[in-house]
C-alpha cells in the first residue's frame, strides 16, 4: 500500500502518519539511461532509483509513461518532420502521446500538424520507403530494454499470477471467461491468465462492434489460429446496422455513446446468457487504472450489481496497475503476437470512428 500524501509504503489501508487512505499500487516513473539508450521503469521508493541496473550509470527522469515506436511509425514521424527517410533507423525511439523521444531527446508534435497534414502525399511516401525499412536496430534496442527492466517484468508477472489465483478461487474453470477486444491490454490479460491457470481452453469472447480496424479482424483470426484449444466466441449485433442507426438517431458523441450498449455490451450479454444462463461467471478484463480518470475509480475486482454492466459476472483486472510501458515490456519479452495497428502508431485500438479518438488517431485513419 502507498500513501500519496507522505510518499511512503505501508501494509495498512490507512497511513500510520497522516491517516489518509492508501492506494494499492506504488507509483512508477520512467528514467532514461543515455549510456544504454533505453528507458528504465523505477518505483518511487526503490533504493537505487536514478541508477541504470545494466551499466550502473546515473539516469535522468523521462516521463510518467511511455510506449515503443515501431519502425513503421518511426518512418511516418520522419516524413512528418521533413527528415530524410530512415534517418533515425538506428536510434532508440519512444513516445508518450504526441511527444516523441529520439535517443532521449524530446520532440513534441502539435495537434495542428496532424490536422493539416496531407494524408495522400504522406501515404505515397510511406509506400515508397516502406520496403527499405528495417527492424534490425529496433530489435536490438528492445533486447536492451527487456534486460534493463527484467526485475520489473518478474514483479508484474508474479503479482498478476497471485492476483489471478486469488480471483479464481471459488470458480470452476468452465465458468471463467476472457474478454478479448484485439487490443494490447486484452491480449496481455489473456496471455497472463492462460499461463497462470495453465489452461489454454478458456472461453474467449470477442466483441465485434462491426467498427473494428481491418488489422483487428486480421489479428483476431490470427489469435484463433495460434490458440486452437481456446473456445472463441464472437459477440455481434446481427439485427442492426451501425450506419442505419446513425441515419435514424445521429452518430454517437462523447456525451452520448449509444454505440457501446447497442453494439458491444448488448451482444456480449446475449453470448454470456446463451453460454451460462443465470450461472455466475468470472470475467478477466484488460482494464487499467492509468487509462482514464473514470477507470482509475474502478475496483480491481468488481461484483457489485450497480457497477458491473453484465449482472451475472464478477469482473477481475489482473493488469489493473500496469502502465503502457509494462504492457509492452510483457508482450515483447514474452514474444506475444499483437495487433499490427500498434506498429503504425495507434496507442489504442477500438472502433475506428470512436468519438473519443484524438487528432493523431484520426490522422492515422486518414492514411491507413
PDB file of C-alpha atoms in Angstrom, residues 10-270:
ATOM      1  CA  UNK A  10       2.856   0.730   4.336  1.00  0.00           C
ATOM      2  CA  UNK A  11       0.996  -2.514   4.984  1.00  0.00           C
ATOM      3  CA  UNK A  12      -2.088  -0.656   6.199  1.00  0.00           C
ATOM      4  CA  UNK A  13      -5.148   0.649   4.330  1.00  0.00           C
ATOM      5  CA  UNK A  14      -4.661   3.975   6.134  1.00  0.00           C
ATOM      6  CA  UNK A  15      -1.378   5.841   6.501  1.00  0.00           C
ATOM      7  CA  UNK A  16       0.120   5.476  10.020  1.00  0.00           C
ATOM      8  CA  UNK A  17       1.485   9.047   9.772  1.00  0.00           C
ATOM      9  CA  UNK A  18      -1.291  11.197   8.276  1.00  0.00           C
ATOM     10  CA  UNK A  19      -4.270   8.845   8.445  1.00  0.00           C
ATOM     11  CA  UNK A  20      -5.071   9.178   4.727  1.00  0.00           C
ATOM     12  CA  UNK A  21      -6.479   6.212   2.795  1.00  0.00           C
ATOM     13  CA  UNK A  22      -3.656   4.411   0.987  1.00  0.00           C
ATOM     14  CA  UNK A  23      -3.674   3.022  -2.568  1.00  0.00           C
ATOM     15  CA  UNK A  24      -2.658  -0.460  -3.609  1.00  0.00           C
ATOM     16  CA  UNK A  25      -0.066   0.414  -6.241  1.00  0.00           C
ATOM     17  CA  UNK A  26       3.328   2.024  -5.719  1.00  0.00           C
ATOM     18  CA  UNK A  27       3.903   4.855  -8.251  1.00  0.00           C
ATOM     19  CA  UNK A  28       6.421   4.269 -11.026  1.00  0.00           C
ATOM     20  CA  UNK A  29       8.337   6.661 -13.269  1.00  0.00           C
ATOM     21  CA  UNK A  30      10.415   6.247 -16.411  1.00  0.00           C
ATOM     22  CA  UNK A  31      14.089   7.209 -16.392  1.00  0.00           C
ATOM     23  CA  UNK A  32      16.460   7.337 -19.374  1.00  0.00           C
ATOM     24  CA  UNK A  33      19.929   5.823 -19.493  1.00  0.00           C
ATOM     25  CA  UNK A  34      21.937   7.717 -22.113  1.00  0.00           C
ATOM     26  CA  UNK A  35      24.694   5.098 -21.958  1.00  0.00           C
ATOM     27  CA  UNK A  36      22.423   2.127 -22.719  1.00  0.00           C
ATOM     28  CA  UNK A  37      19.973   4.241 -24.777  1.00  0.00           C
ATOM     29  CA  UNK A  38      16.970   2.698 -23.058  1.00  0.00           C
ATOM     30  CA  UNK A  39      14.140   3.631 -20.658  1.00  0.00           C
ATOM     31  CA  UNK A  40      14.169   2.240 -17.111  1.00  0.00           C
ATOM     32  CA  UNK A  41      10.949   1.649 -15.142  1.00  0.00           C
ATOM     33  CA  UNK A  42      11.555   2.505 -11.487  1.00  0.00           C
ATOM     34  CA  UNK A  43       9.355   2.616  -8.407  1.00  0.00           C
ATOM     35  CA  UNK A  44       9.057   5.807  -6.410  1.00  0.00           C
ATOM     36  CA  UNK A  45      10.661   4.341  -3.290  1.00  0.00           C
ATOM     37  CA  UNK A  46      13.299   1.945  -4.616  1.00  0.00           C
ATOM     38  CA  UNK A  47      16.767   2.406  -3.167  1.00  0.00           C
ATOM     39  CA  UNK A  48      18.622   2.576  -6.486  1.00  0.00           C
ATOM     40  CA  UNK A  49      16.215   4.941  -8.258  1.00  0.00           C
ATOM     41  CA  UNK A  50      18.080   7.031 -10.831  1.00  0.00           C
ATOM     42  CA  UNK A  51      20.711   4.354 -11.484  1.00  0.00           C
ATOM     43  CA  UNK A  52      20.717   2.089 -14.544  1.00  0.00           C
ATOM     44  CA  UNK A  53      20.644  -1.600 -13.486  1.00  0.00           C
ATOM     45  CA  UNK A  54      22.683  -2.579 -16.555  1.00  0.00           C
ATOM     46  CA  UNK A  55      25.622  -0.165 -16.585  1.00  0.00           C
ATOM     47  CA  UNK A  56      25.363   1.467 -13.147  1.00  0.00           C
ATOM     48  CA  UNK A  57      25.392   4.960 -14.674  1.00  0.00           C
ATOM     49  CA  UNK A  58      23.113   7.776 -13.437  1.00  0.00           C
ATOM     50  CA  UNK A  59      19.847   8.201 -15.335  1.00  0.00           C
ATOM     51  CA  UNK A  60      17.530  11.179 -15.806  1.00  0.00           C
ATOM     52  CA  UNK A  61      13.784  11.451 -15.394  1.00  0.00           C
ATOM     53  CA  UNK A  62      11.949  10.981 -18.695  1.00  0.00           C
ATOM     54  CA  UNK A  63       8.165  10.535 -18.353  1.00  0.00           C
ATOM     55  CA  UNK A  64       5.290   9.062 -16.358  1.00  0.00           C
ATOM     56  CA  UNK A  65       4.609   6.506 -19.068  1.00  0.00           C
ATOM     57  CA  UNK A  66       5.984   5.503 -22.452  1.00  0.00           C
ATOM     58  CA  UNK A  67       5.447   3.256 -25.454  1.00  0.00           C
ATOM     59  CA  UNK A  68       7.873   1.950 -28.093  1.00  0.00           C
ATOM     60  CA  UNK A  69       7.812   3.493 -31.557  1.00  0.00           C
ATOM     61  CA  UNK A  70       7.956   0.687 -34.079  1.00  0.00           C
ATOM     62  CA  UNK A  71       9.811   1.200 -37.389  1.00  0.00           C
ATOM     63  CA  UNK A  72       6.546   1.816 -39.289  1.00  0.00           C
ATOM     64  CA  UNK A  73       5.636   4.761 -37.042  1.00  0.00           C
ATOM     65  CA  UNK A  74       9.244   5.978 -36.957  1.00  0.00           C
ATOM     66  CA  UNK A  75       9.217   6.309 -40.746  1.00  0.00           C
ATOM     67  CA  UNK A  76       5.939   8.255 -40.537  1.00  0.00           C
ATOM     68  CA  UNK A  77       7.406  10.670 -37.969  1.00  0.00           C
ATOM     69  CA  UNK A  78      10.473  11.234 -40.147  1.00  0.00           C
ATOM     70  CA  UNK A  79       8.202  12.175 -43.041  1.00  0.00           C
ATOM     71  CA  UNK A  80       6.059  14.446 -40.864  1.00  0.00           C
ATOM     72  CA  UNK A  81       9.158  16.252 -39.608  1.00  0.00           C
ATOM     73  CA  UNK A  82      10.539  16.623 -43.161  1.00  0.00           C
ATOM     74  CA  UNK A  83      13.538  14.484 -42.317  1.00  0.00           C
ATOM     75  CA  UNK A  84      15.334  12.042 -44.558  1.00  0.00           C
ATOM     76  CA  UNK A  85      13.502   8.691 -44.589  1.00  0.00           C
ATOM     77  CA  UNK A  86      15.227   6.166 -42.306  1.00  0.00           C
ATOM     78  CA  UNK A  87      17.347   8.928 -40.763  1.00  0.00           C
ATOM     79  CA  UNK A  88      16.586   7.537 -37.286  1.00  0.00           C
ATOM     80  CA  UNK A  89      16.536   3.842 -38.169  1.00  0.00           C
ATOM     81  CA  UNK A  90      19.442   3.130 -35.795  1.00  0.00           C
ATOM     82  CA  UNK A  91      18.078   5.281 -32.949  1.00  0.00           C
ATOM     83  CA  UNK A  92      16.079   4.334 -29.858  1.00  0.00           C
ATOM     84  CA  UNK A  93      12.678   5.968 -30.401  1.00  0.00           C
ATOM     85  CA  UNK A  94       9.868   6.106 -27.825  1.00  0.00           C
ATOM     86  CA  UNK A  95       6.709   8.133 -27.345  1.00  0.00           C
ATOM     87  CA  UNK A  96       4.196   9.401 -24.812  1.00  0.00           C
ATOM     88  CA  UNK A  97       1.030  10.552 -26.598  1.00  0.00           C
ATOM     89  CA  UNK A  98       2.316  13.006 -29.262  1.00  0.00           C
ATOM     90  CA  UNK A  99       5.674  13.636 -27.580  1.00  0.00           C
ATOM     91  CA  UNK A 100       8.460  11.601 -29.149  1.00  0.00           C
ATOM     92  CA  UNK A 101      11.868  10.795 -27.692  1.00  0.00           C
ATOM     93  CA  UNK A 102      14.750  10.111 -30.083  1.00  0.00           C
ATOM     94  CA  UNK A 103      17.727   8.822 -28.104  1.00  0.00           C
ATOM     95  CA  UNK A 104      16.195  10.512 -25.066  1.00  0.00           C
ATOM     96  CA  UNK A 105      15.692  13.921 -26.697  1.00  0.00           C
ATOM     97  CA  UNK A 106      12.053  15.094 -26.689  1.00  0.00           C
ATOM     98  CA  UNK A 107      10.200  16.356 -29.776  1.00  0.00           C
ATOM     99  CA  UNK A 108       6.548  17.439 -29.488  1.00  0.00           C
ATOM    100  CA  UNK A 109       4.158  17.191 -32.425  1.00  0.00           C
ATOM    101  CA  UNK A 110       1.154  19.509 -32.279  1.00  0.00           C
ATOM    102  CA  UNK A 111      -2.441  18.500 -32.987  1.00  0.00           C
ATOM    103  CA  UNK A 112      -2.440  21.094 -35.774  1.00  0.00           C
ATOM    104  CA  UNK A 113       0.372  19.233 -37.530  1.00  0.00           C
ATOM    105  CA  UNK A 114      -1.770  16.086 -37.654  1.00  0.00           C
ATOM    106  CA  UNK A 115      -4.861  18.065 -38.628  1.00  0.00           C
ATOM    107  CA  UNK A 116      -3.215  19.905 -41.535  1.00  0.00           C
ATOM    108  CA  UNK A 117      -1.014  17.096 -42.856  1.00  0.00           C
ATOM    109  CA  UNK A 118      -1.602  15.959 -46.436  1.00  0.00           C
ATOM    110  CA  UNK A 119      -2.566  12.338 -45.837  1.00  0.00           C
ATOM    111  CA  UNK A 120      -2.459  11.337 -49.521  1.00  0.00           C
ATOM    112  CA  UNK A 121       1.103  12.533 -50.144  1.00  0.00           C
ATOM    113  CA  UNK A 122       2.307  11.064 -46.848  1.00  0.00           C
ATOM    114  CA  UNK A 123       0.717   7.738 -47.721  1.00  0.00           C
ATOM    115  CA  UNK A 124       2.551   7.726 -51.062  1.00  0.00           C
ATOM    116  CA  UNK A 125       5.888   8.464 -49.363  1.00  0.00           C
ATOM    117  CA  UNK A 126       5.275   5.685 -46.827  1.00  0.00           C
ATOM    118  CA  UNK A 127       4.610   3.178 -49.596  1.00  0.00           C
ATOM    119  CA  UNK A 128       7.729   4.316 -51.449  1.00  0.00           C
ATOM    120  CA  UNK A 129      10.097   3.937 -48.499  1.00  0.00           C
ATOM    121  CA  UNK A 130       8.423   1.061 -46.661  1.00  0.00           C
ATOM    122  CA  UNK A 131      10.341  -1.729 -48.463  1.00  0.00           C
ATOM    123  CA  UNK A 132      13.674  -0.397 -47.144  1.00  0.00           C
ATOM    124  CA  UNK A 133      12.535  -0.102 -43.541  1.00  0.00           C
ATOM    125  CA  UNK A 134      14.301  -2.324 -41.020  1.00  0.00           C
ATOM    126  CA  UNK A 135      13.662  -3.925 -37.619  1.00  0.00           C
ATOM    127  CA  UNK A 136      17.328  -4.820 -37.002  1.00  0.00           C
ATOM    128  CA  UNK A 137      18.213  -1.879 -34.767  1.00  0.00           C
ATOM    129  CA  UNK A 138      14.739  -1.694 -33.204  1.00  0.00           C
ATOM    130  CA  UNK A 139      15.053  -5.320 -32.084  1.00  0.00           C
ATOM    131  CA  UNK A 140      18.466  -4.599 -30.526  1.00  0.00           C
ATOM    132  CA  UNK A 141      17.059  -1.666 -28.551  1.00  0.00           C
ATOM    133  CA  UNK A 142      14.127  -3.785 -27.366  1.00  0.00           C
ATOM    134  CA  UNK A 143      16.504  -6.535 -26.237  1.00  0.00           C
ATOM    135  CA  UNK A 144      18.362  -3.971 -24.116  1.00  0.00           C
ATOM    136  CA  UNK A 145      15.057  -2.599 -22.789  1.00  0.00           C
ATOM    137  CA  UNK A 146      13.965  -6.062 -21.659  1.00  0.00           C
ATOM    138  CA  UNK A 147      17.291  -6.761 -19.941  1.00  0.00           C
ATOM    139  CA  UNK A 148      17.281  -3.401 -18.171  1.00  0.00           C
ATOM    140  CA  UNK A 149      13.759  -3.976 -16.854  1.00  0.00           C
ATOM    141  CA  UNK A 150      13.941  -7.682 -16.044  1.00  0.00           C
ATOM    142  CA  UNK A 151      13.245  -7.067 -12.346  1.00  0.00           C
ATOM    143  CA  UNK A 152      10.109  -5.096 -13.217  1.00  0.00           C
ATOM    144  CA  UNK A 153       8.983  -7.855 -15.580  1.00  0.00           C
ATOM    145  CA  UNK A 154       9.367 -10.538 -12.894  1.00  0.00           C
ATOM    146  CA  UNK A 155       7.457  -8.392 -10.412  1.00  0.00           C
ATOM    147  CA  UNK A 156       4.424  -7.671 -12.604  1.00  0.00           C
ATOM    148  CA  UNK A 157       4.225 -11.310 -13.731  1.00  0.00           C
ATOM    149  CA  UNK A 158       4.401 -12.673 -10.179  1.00  0.00           C
ATOM    150  CA  UNK A 159       1.937 -10.117  -8.825  1.00  0.00           C
ATOM    151  CA  UNK A 160      -0.560 -10.783 -11.642  1.00  0.00           C
ATOM    152  CA  UNK A 161      -0.204 -14.541 -11.141  1.00  0.00           C
ATOM    153  CA  UNK A 162      -1.008 -14.255  -7.427  1.00  0.00           C
ATOM    154  CA  UNK A 163      -3.998 -12.000  -8.142  1.00  0.00           C
ATOM    155  CA  UNK A 164      -5.405 -14.345 -10.801  1.00  0.00           C
ATOM    156  CA  UNK A 165      -5.297 -17.332  -8.454  1.00  0.00           C
ATOM    157  CA  UNK A 166      -6.986 -15.361  -5.668  1.00  0.00           C
ATOM    158  CA  UNK A 167      -9.669 -14.076  -8.036  1.00  0.00           C
ATOM    159  CA  UNK A 168     -10.332 -17.550  -9.480  1.00  0.00           C
ATOM    160  CA  UNK A 169     -10.943 -19.177  -6.091  1.00  0.00           C
ATOM    161  CA  UNK A 170     -14.490 -20.480  -5.957  1.00  0.00           C
ATOM    162  CA  UNK A 171     -14.926 -20.577  -9.746  1.00  0.00           C
ATOM    163  CA  UNK A 172     -14.723 -23.685 -11.902  1.00  0.00           C
ATOM    164  CA  UNK A 173     -12.536 -23.007 -14.913  1.00  0.00           C
ATOM    165  CA  UNK A 174     -15.603 -23.722 -17.094  1.00  0.00           C
ATOM    166  CA  UNK A 175     -17.055 -20.530 -15.629  1.00  0.00           C
ATOM    167  CA  UNK A 176     -14.031 -18.327 -16.341  1.00  0.00           C
ATOM    168  CA  UNK A 177     -14.162 -16.030 -19.358  1.00  0.00           C
ATOM    169  CA  UNK A 178     -11.585 -13.861 -21.088  1.00  0.00           C
ATOM    170  CA  UNK A 179     -12.861 -10.603 -22.591  1.00  0.00           C
ATOM    171  CA  UNK A 180     -10.978 -10.241 -25.881  1.00  0.00           C
ATOM    172  CA  UNK A 181     -11.049  -6.994 -27.881  1.00  0.00           C
ATOM    173  CA  UNK A 182      -7.981  -7.471 -30.065  1.00  0.00           C
ATOM    174  CA  UNK A 183      -6.197  -4.626 -28.275  1.00  0.00           C
ATOM    175  CA  UNK A 184      -2.891  -4.849 -26.421  1.00  0.00           C
ATOM    176  CA  UNK A 185      -4.475  -4.849 -22.945  1.00  0.00           C
ATOM    177  CA  UNK A 186      -6.846  -7.744 -23.572  1.00  0.00           C
ATOM    178  CA  UNK A 187      -4.028  -9.589 -25.355  1.00  0.00           C
ATOM    179  CA  UNK A 188      -1.723  -9.248 -22.332  1.00  0.00           C
ATOM    180  CA  UNK A 189      -4.566 -10.215 -19.991  1.00  0.00           C
ATOM    181  CA  UNK A 190      -5.432 -13.330 -21.987  1.00  0.00           C
ATOM    182  CA  UNK A 191      -1.805 -14.434 -22.110  1.00  0.00           C
ATOM    183  CA  UNK A 192      -1.092 -13.898 -18.425  1.00  0.00           C
ATOM    184  CA  UNK A 193      -4.348 -15.634 -17.343  1.00  0.00           C
ATOM    185  CA  UNK A 194      -3.826 -18.652 -19.622  1.00  0.00           C
ATOM    186  CA  UNK A 195      -0.266 -19.080 -18.359  1.00  0.00           C
ATOM    187  CA  UNK A 196      -1.232 -18.531 -14.730  1.00  0.00           C
ATOM    188  CA  UNK A 197      -4.096 -21.039 -14.757  1.00  0.00           C
ATOM    189  CA  UNK A 198      -2.319 -23.389 -17.162  1.00  0.00           C
ATOM    190  CA  UNK A 199      -5.492 -23.746 -19.212  1.00  0.00           C
ATOM    191  CA  UNK A 200      -5.408 -22.985 -22.977  1.00  0.00           C
ATOM    192  CA  UNK A 201      -9.093 -23.948 -23.336  1.00  0.00           C
ATOM    193  CA  UNK A 202     -10.663 -20.955 -21.596  1.00  0.00           C
ATOM    194  CA  UNK A 203     -13.634 -19.217 -23.172  1.00  0.00           C
ATOM    195  CA  UNK A 204     -12.761 -16.022 -25.082  1.00  0.00           C
ATOM    196  CA  UNK A 205     -15.492 -13.570 -26.068  1.00  0.00           C
ATOM    197  CA  UNK A 206     -14.587 -11.192 -28.896  1.00  0.00           C
ATOM    198  CA  UNK A 207     -16.848  -8.153 -29.061  1.00  0.00           C
ATOM    199  CA  UNK A 208     -17.168  -7.434 -32.777  1.00  0.00           C
ATOM    200  CA  UNK A 209     -18.724  -3.975 -32.893  1.00  0.00           C
ATOM    201  CA  UNK A 210     -18.546  -4.128 -36.741  1.00  0.00           C
ATOM    202  CA  UNK A 211     -16.427  -0.942 -36.453  1.00  0.00           C
ATOM    203  CA  UNK A 212     -13.066  -2.517 -35.714  1.00  0.00           C
ATOM    204  CA  UNK A 213      -9.905  -1.768 -37.677  1.00  0.00           C
ATOM    205  CA  UNK A 214      -9.224  -4.237 -40.501  1.00  0.00           C
ATOM    206  CA  UNK A 215      -5.994  -5.104 -38.684  1.00  0.00           C
ATOM    207  CA  UNK A 216      -8.039  -6.009 -35.583  1.00  0.00           C
ATOM    208  CA  UNK A 217     -10.035  -8.576 -37.538  1.00  0.00           C
ATOM    209  CA  UNK A 218      -6.799  -9.924 -39.022  1.00  0.00           C
ATOM    210  CA  UNK A 219      -5.315 -10.216 -35.546  1.00  0.00           C
ATOM    211  CA  UNK A 220      -8.436 -11.908 -34.126  1.00  0.00           C
ATOM    212  CA  UNK A 221      -8.212 -14.525 -36.896  1.00  0.00           C
ATOM    213  CA  UNK A 222      -4.505 -14.967 -36.234  1.00  0.00           C
ATOM    214  CA  UNK A 223      -5.134 -15.328 -32.495  1.00  0.00           C
ATOM    215  CA  UNK A 224      -7.704 -18.078 -33.097  1.00  0.00           C
ATOM    216  CA  UNK A 225      -5.258 -19.953 -35.309  1.00  0.00           C
ATOM    217  CA  UNK A 226      -2.498 -19.647 -32.696  1.00  0.00           C
ATOM    218  CA  UNK A 227      -4.829 -20.789 -29.867  1.00  0.00           C
ATOM    219  CA  UNK A 228      -6.637 -23.788 -31.362  1.00  0.00           C
ATOM    220  CA  UNK A 229      -7.775 -25.111 -27.958  1.00  0.00           C
ATOM    221  CA  UNK A 230      -9.445 -21.853 -26.917  1.00  0.00           C
ATOM    222  CA  UNK A 231     -13.233 -21.632 -27.053  1.00  0.00           C
ATOM    223  CA  UNK A 232     -13.537 -18.457 -29.126  1.00  0.00           C
ATOM    224  CA  UNK A 233     -16.981 -16.836 -29.293  1.00  0.00           C
ATOM    225  CA  UNK A 234     -17.824 -13.701 -31.284  1.00  0.00           C
ATOM    226  CA  UNK A 235     -20.440 -11.282 -29.952  1.00  0.00           C
ATOM    227  CA  UNK A 236     -22.025  -9.245 -32.744  1.00  0.00           C
ATOM    228  CA  UNK A 237     -25.221  -7.264 -33.253  1.00  0.00           C
ATOM    229  CA  UNK A 238     -26.715  -9.067 -36.244  1.00  0.00           C
ATOM    230  CA  UNK A 239     -30.075  -7.301 -36.117  1.00  0.00           C
ATOM    231  CA  UNK A 240     -28.985  -3.686 -36.598  1.00  0.00           C
ATOM    232  CA  UNK A 241     -26.551  -1.876 -38.855  1.00  0.00           C
ATOM    233  CA  UNK A 242     -24.475   0.891 -37.310  1.00  0.00           C
ATOM    234  CA  UNK A 243     -24.777   3.258 -40.262  1.00  0.00           C
ATOM    235  CA  UNK A 244     -28.549   2.780 -40.448  1.00  0.00           C
ATOM    236  CA  UNK A 245     -28.870   3.641 -36.759  1.00  0.00           C
ATOM    237  CA  UNK A 246     -26.755   6.761 -37.322  1.00  0.00           C
ATOM    238  CA  UNK A 247     -29.188   7.816 -40.047  1.00  0.00           C
ATOM    239  CA  UNK A 248     -32.096   7.399 -37.615  1.00  0.00           C
ATOM    240  CA  UNK A 249     -30.765   8.984 -34.417  1.00  0.00           C
ATOM    241  CA  UNK A 250     -27.471  10.621 -35.324  1.00  0.00           C
ATOM    242  CA  UNK A 251     -23.888   9.411 -34.806  1.00  0.00           C
ATOM    243  CA  UNK A 252     -22.505   8.670 -31.324  1.00  0.00           C
ATOM    244  CA  UNK A 253     -20.960  11.570 -29.400  1.00  0.00           C
ATOM    245  CA  UNK A 254     -18.688  11.728 -26.371  1.00  0.00           C
ATOM    246  CA  UNK A 255     -21.627  12.517 -24.099  1.00  0.00           C
ATOM    247  CA  UNK A 256     -23.987  10.046 -25.777  1.00  0.00           C
ATOM    248  CA  UNK A 257     -22.163   6.890 -26.806  1.00  0.00           C
ATOM    249  CA  UNK A 258     -25.207   4.754 -27.560  1.00  0.00           C
ATOM    250  CA  UNK A 259     -22.947   2.576 -29.712  1.00  0.00           C
ATOM    251  CA  UNK A 260     -21.364   0.813 -26.714  1.00  0.00           C
ATOM    252  CA  UNK A 261     -24.583  -0.659 -25.318  1.00  0.00           C
ATOM    253  CA  UNK A 262     -26.075  -1.433 -28.743  1.00  0.00           C
ATOM    254  CA  UNK A 263     -23.037  -2.902 -30.492  1.00  0.00           C
ATOM    255  CA  UNK A 264     -20.821  -4.104 -27.644  1.00  0.00           C
ATOM    256  CA  UNK A 265     -22.355  -4.701 -24.208  1.00  0.00           C
ATOM    257  CA  UNK A 266     -25.690  -5.957 -25.567  1.00  0.00           C
ATOM    258  CA  UNK A 267     -24.247  -8.609 -27.924  1.00  0.00           C
ATOM    259  CA  UNK A 268     -21.722  -9.751 -25.283  1.00  0.00           C
ATOM    260  CA  UNK A 269     -24.551 -10.131 -22.752  1.00  0.00           C
ATOM    261  CA  UNK A 270     -26.502 -12.310 -25.197  1.00  0.00           C
TER     262      UNK A 270
END
